[in-house]
Coordinates of C-alpha atoms and ligand atoms in Angstrom, one line a residue:
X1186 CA 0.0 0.0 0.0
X1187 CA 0.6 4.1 -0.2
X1188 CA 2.6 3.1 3.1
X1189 CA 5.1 5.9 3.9
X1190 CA 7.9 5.1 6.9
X1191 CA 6.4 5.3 10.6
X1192 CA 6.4 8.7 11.8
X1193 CA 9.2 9.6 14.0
X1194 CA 9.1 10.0 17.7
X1195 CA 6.0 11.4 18.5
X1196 CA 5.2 14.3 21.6
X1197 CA 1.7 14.2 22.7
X1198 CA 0.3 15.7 25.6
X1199 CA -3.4 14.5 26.6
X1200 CA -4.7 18.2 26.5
X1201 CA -5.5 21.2 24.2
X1202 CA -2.8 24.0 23.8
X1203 CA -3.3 26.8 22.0
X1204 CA 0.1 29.0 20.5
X1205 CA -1.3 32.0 20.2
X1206 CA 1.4 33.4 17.7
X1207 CA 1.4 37.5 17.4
X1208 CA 2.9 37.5 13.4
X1209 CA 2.0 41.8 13.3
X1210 CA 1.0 44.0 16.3
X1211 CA -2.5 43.9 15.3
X1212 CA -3.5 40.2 14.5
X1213 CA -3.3 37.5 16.9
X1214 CA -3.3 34.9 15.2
X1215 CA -4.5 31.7 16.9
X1216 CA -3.3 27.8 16.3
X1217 CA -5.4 25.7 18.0
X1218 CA -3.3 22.1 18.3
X1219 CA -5.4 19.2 19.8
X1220 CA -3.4 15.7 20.7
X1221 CA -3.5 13.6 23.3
X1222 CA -1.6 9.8 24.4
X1223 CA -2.0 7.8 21.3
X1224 CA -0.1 4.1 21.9
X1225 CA 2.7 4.8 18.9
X1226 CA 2.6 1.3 18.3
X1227 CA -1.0 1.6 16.6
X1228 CA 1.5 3.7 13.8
X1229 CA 4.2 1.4 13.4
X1230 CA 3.9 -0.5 10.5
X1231 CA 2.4 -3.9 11.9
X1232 CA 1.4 -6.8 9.7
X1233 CA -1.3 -8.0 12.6
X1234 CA -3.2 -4.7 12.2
X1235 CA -4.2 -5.5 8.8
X1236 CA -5.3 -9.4 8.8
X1237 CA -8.8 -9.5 8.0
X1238 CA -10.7 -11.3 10.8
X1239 CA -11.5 -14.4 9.4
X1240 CA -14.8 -15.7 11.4
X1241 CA -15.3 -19.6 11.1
X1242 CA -18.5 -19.4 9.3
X1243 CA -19.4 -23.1 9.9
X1244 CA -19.7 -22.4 13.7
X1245 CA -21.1 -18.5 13.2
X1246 CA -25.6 -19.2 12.8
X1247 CA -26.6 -17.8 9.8
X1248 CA -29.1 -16.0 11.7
X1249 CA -26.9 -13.3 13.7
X1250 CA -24.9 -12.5 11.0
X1251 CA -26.6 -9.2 9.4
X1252 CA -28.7 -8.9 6.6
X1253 CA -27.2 -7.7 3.4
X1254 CA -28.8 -4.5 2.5
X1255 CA -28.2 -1.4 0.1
X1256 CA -25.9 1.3 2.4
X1257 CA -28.0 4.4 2.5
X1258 CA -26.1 7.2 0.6
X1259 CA -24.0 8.9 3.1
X1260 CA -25.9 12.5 2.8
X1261 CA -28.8 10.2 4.4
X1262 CA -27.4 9.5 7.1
X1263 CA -27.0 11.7 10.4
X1264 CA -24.1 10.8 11.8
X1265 CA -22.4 13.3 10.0
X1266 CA -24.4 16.1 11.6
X1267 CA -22.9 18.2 14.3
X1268 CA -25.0 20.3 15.2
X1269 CA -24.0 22.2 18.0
X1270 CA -24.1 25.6 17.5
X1271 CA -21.4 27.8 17.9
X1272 CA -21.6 31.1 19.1
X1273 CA -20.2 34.2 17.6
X1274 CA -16.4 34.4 17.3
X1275 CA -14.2 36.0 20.4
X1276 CA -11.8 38.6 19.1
X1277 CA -8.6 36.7 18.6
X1278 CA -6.9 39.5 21.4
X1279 CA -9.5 37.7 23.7
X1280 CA -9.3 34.6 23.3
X1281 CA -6.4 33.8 26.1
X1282 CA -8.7 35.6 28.7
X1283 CA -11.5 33.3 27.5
X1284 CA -9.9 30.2 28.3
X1285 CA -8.3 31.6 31.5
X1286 CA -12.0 32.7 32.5
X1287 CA -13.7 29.5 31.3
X1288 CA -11.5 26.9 32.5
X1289 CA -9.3 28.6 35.3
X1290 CA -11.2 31.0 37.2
X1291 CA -9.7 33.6 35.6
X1292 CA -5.9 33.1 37.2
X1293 CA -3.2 31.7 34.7
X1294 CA -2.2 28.5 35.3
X1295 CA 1.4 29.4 34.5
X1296 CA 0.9 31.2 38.0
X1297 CA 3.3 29.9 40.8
X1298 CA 3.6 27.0 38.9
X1299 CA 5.0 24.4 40.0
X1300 CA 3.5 24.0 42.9
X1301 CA 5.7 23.6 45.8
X1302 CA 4.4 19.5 46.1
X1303 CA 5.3 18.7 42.6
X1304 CA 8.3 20.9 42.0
X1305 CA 10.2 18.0 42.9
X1306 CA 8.7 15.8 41.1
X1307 CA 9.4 17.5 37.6
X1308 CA 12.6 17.4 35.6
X1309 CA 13.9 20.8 34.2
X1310 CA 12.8 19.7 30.7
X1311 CA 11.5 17.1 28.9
X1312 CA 10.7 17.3 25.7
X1313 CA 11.4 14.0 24.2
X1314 CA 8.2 12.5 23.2
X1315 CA 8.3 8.2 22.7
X1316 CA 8.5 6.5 19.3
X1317 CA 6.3 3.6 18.0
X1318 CA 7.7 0.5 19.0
X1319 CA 7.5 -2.0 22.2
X1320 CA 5.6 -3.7 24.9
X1321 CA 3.2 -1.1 25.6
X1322 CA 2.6 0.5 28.7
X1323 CA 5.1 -0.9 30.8
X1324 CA 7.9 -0.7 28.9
X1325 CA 6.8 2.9 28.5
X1326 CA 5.7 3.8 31.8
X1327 CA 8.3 2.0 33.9
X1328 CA 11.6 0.9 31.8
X1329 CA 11.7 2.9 28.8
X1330 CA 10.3 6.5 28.4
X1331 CA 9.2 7.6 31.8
X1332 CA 11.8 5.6 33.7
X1333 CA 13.0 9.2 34.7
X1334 CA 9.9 10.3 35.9
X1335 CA 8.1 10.0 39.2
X1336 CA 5.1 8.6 39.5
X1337 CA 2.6 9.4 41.8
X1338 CA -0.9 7.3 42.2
X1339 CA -0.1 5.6 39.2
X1340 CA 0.2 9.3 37.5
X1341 CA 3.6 10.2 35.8
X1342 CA 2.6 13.9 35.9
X1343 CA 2.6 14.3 32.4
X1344 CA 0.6 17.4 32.4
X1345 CA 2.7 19.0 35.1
X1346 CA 5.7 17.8 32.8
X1347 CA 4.2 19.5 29.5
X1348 CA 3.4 22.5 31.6
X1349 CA 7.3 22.4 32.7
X1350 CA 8.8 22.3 29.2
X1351 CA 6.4 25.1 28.3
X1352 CA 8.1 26.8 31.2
X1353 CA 11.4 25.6 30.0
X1354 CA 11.2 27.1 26.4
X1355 CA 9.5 30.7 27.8
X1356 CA 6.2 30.0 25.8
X1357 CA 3.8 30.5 28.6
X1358 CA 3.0 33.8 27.1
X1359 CA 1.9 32.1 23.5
X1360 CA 0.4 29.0 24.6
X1361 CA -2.6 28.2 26.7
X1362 CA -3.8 24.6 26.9
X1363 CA -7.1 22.7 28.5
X1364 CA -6.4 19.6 30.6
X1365 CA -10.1 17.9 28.7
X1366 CA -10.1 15.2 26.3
X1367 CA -10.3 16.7 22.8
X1368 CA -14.1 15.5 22.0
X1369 CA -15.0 18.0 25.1
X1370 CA -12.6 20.8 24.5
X1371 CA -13.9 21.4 20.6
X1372 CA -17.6 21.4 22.2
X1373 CA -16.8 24.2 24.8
X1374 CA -14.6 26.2 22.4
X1375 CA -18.0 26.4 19.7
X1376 CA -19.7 27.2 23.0
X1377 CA -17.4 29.6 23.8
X1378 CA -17.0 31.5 20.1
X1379 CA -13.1 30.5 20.9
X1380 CA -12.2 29.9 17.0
X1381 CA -9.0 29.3 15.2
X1382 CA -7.1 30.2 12.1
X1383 CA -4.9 27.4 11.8
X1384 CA -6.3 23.9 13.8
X1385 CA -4.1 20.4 14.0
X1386 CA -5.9 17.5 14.8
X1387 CA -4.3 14.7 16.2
X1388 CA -5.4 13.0 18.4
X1389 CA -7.4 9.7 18.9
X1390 CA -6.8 7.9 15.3
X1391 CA -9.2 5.4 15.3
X1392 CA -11.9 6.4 12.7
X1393 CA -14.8 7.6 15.1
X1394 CA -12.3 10.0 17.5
X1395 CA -11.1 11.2 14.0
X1396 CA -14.0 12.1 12.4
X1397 CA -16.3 13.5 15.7
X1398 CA -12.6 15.6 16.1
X1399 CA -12.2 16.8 12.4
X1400 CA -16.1 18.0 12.0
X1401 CA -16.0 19.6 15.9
X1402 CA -12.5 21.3 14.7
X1403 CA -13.9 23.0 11.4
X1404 CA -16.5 23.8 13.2
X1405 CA -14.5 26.8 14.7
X1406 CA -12.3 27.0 12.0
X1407 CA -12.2 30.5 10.7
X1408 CA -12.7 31.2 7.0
X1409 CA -10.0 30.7 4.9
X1410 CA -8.3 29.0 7.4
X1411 CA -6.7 25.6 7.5
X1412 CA -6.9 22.2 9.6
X1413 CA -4.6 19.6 9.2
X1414 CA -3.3 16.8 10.8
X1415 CA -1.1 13.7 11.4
X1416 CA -0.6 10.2 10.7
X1417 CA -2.8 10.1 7.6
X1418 CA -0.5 7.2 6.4
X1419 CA -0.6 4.9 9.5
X1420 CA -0.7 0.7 9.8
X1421 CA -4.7 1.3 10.1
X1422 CA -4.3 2.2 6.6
X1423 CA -7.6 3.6 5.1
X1424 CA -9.6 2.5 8.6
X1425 CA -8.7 5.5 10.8
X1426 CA -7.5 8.8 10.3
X1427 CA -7.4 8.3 6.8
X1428 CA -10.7 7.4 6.1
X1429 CA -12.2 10.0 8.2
X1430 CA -10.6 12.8 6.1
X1431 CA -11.4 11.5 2.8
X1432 CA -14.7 11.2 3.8
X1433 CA -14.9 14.8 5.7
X1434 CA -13.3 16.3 2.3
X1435 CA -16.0 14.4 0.3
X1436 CA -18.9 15.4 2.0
X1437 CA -17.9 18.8 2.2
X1438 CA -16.2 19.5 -1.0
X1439 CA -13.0 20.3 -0.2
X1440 CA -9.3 19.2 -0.8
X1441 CA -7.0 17.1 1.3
X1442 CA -3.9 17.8 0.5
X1443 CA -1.3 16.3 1.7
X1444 CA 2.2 17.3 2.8
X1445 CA 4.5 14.5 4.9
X1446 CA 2.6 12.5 6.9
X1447 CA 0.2 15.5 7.4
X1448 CA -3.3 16.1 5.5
X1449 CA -4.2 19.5 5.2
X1450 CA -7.2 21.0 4.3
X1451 CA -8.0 24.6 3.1
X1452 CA -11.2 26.2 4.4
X1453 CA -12.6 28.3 1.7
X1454 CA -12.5 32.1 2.1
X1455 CA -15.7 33.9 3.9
Ligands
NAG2129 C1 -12.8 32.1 41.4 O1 -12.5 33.5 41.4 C2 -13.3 34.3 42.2 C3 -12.9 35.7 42.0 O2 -11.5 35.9 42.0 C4 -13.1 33.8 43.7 O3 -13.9 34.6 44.5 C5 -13.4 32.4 43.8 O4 -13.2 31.9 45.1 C6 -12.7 31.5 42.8 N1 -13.1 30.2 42.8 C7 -12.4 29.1 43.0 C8 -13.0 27.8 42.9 O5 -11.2 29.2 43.2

């Protein structure tokens, strides 16, 4: 197949940050990222992924297997509504005070951060992310990746550790982040009129996180801006992210194009 190498290491934080990127003095422009943990080893290139499940159809009763019938054309159907409604969009020079206000009472959390329990807890920096490969979560959590973290309630402070390498590379100023799962952070943002010029998705990349993620994003796309994400080339081939974009771009008449292991689509100008 179209299969391009595995993508490199991968960084993912299990939360929504926003670099809000001043390019001129009067437009903040604002690049929404969503990612969160995605087991690498779903992206490395892995034969077992893709055997078909073969059922034994002798032992299988005829009568619980489903019923062949013609697939309603996909306009039909309504899972590819979304129909919240978002509200009017925020002024982009408002949009960090939104968040802070929405989701943090108002007070930064780069504030006194860290706090005095977990400043020892946290290494300077950390910016490595983990690659694809492995036993899964504990190789990763207790010999390979996070062997030099702490661990506290079963909790390798992640969060606290993103929030420290933000620290570490002075960007607390240009990037704000919500400690929800994607799905929930794209609801509140429509709710909120918090809208982006420039959205990466990349988060869950089975086909249903990827699709509910890629309509909730353009949801509060603005005009003429762009969405893109990773992984389009993964071992799940056209199953997950892959398929959700193609079929995204088909319903809605618009472009993937594709640039790495990144698709990117265009939004079409107010
Ligand atoms: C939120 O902020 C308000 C005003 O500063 C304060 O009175 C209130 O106690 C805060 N709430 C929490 C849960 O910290």
């Amino acid at each position: 197949m179209k299969q391009e190498p595995p993508p490199p290491v991968h960084h993912r934080k299990k939360m929504v940050a926003f670099p809000i990127n001043k390019f001129t003095k009067s437009t903040a422009f604002f690049i929404i990222l969503l990612s969160c943990y995605f087991l690498g080893y779903l992206s490395a290139p892995t034969n077992k992924l893709e055997q078909p499940i073969s059922l034994n159809k002798q032992r299988v009763p005829q009568s619980i297997l489903p019923a062949v019938t013609t697939a309603p054309a996909a306009a039909e159907l309504d899972y590819n509504r979304f129909s919240t409604r978002c509200v009017n969009p925020v002024a982009s020079e408002h949009v960090r005070q939104t968040i802070l206000d929405r989701v943090f009472n108002g007070t930064s959390p780069w504030q006194n951060f860290p706090a005095a329990h977990v400043t020892p807890l946290l290494r300077p920096h950390r910016i490595k992310g983990w690659g694809s490969k492995g036993a899964v979560f504990e190789n990763l959590i207790r010999k390979e990746k996070f062997k030099d973290m702490k661990m506290v309630n079963g909790d390798v402070l992640l969060m606290h550790q993103f929030m420290q390498n933000v620290v570490y590379v002075k960007a607390t100023e240009s990037i704000m982040f919500m400690p929800f799962s994607t799905s929930s952070s794209l609801e509140k943002l429509c709710e909120w009129g918090v809208f982006g010029e420039l959205i990466e998705v990349d988060a869950g990349h089975d086909f249903h996180s990827a699709w509910s993620d890629i309509n909730k994003a353009y949801k509060i796309l603005r005009p003429g801006g762009v969405i893109f994400g990773h992984d389009y080339f993964t071992s799940a081939d056209n199953k997950g992210v892959r398929r959700a974009v193609n079929l995204f771009a088909r319903l809605n008449n618009l472009r993937v194009q594709l640039d790495g292991q990144h698709w990117v689509i265009h939004s079409p100008p107010a």
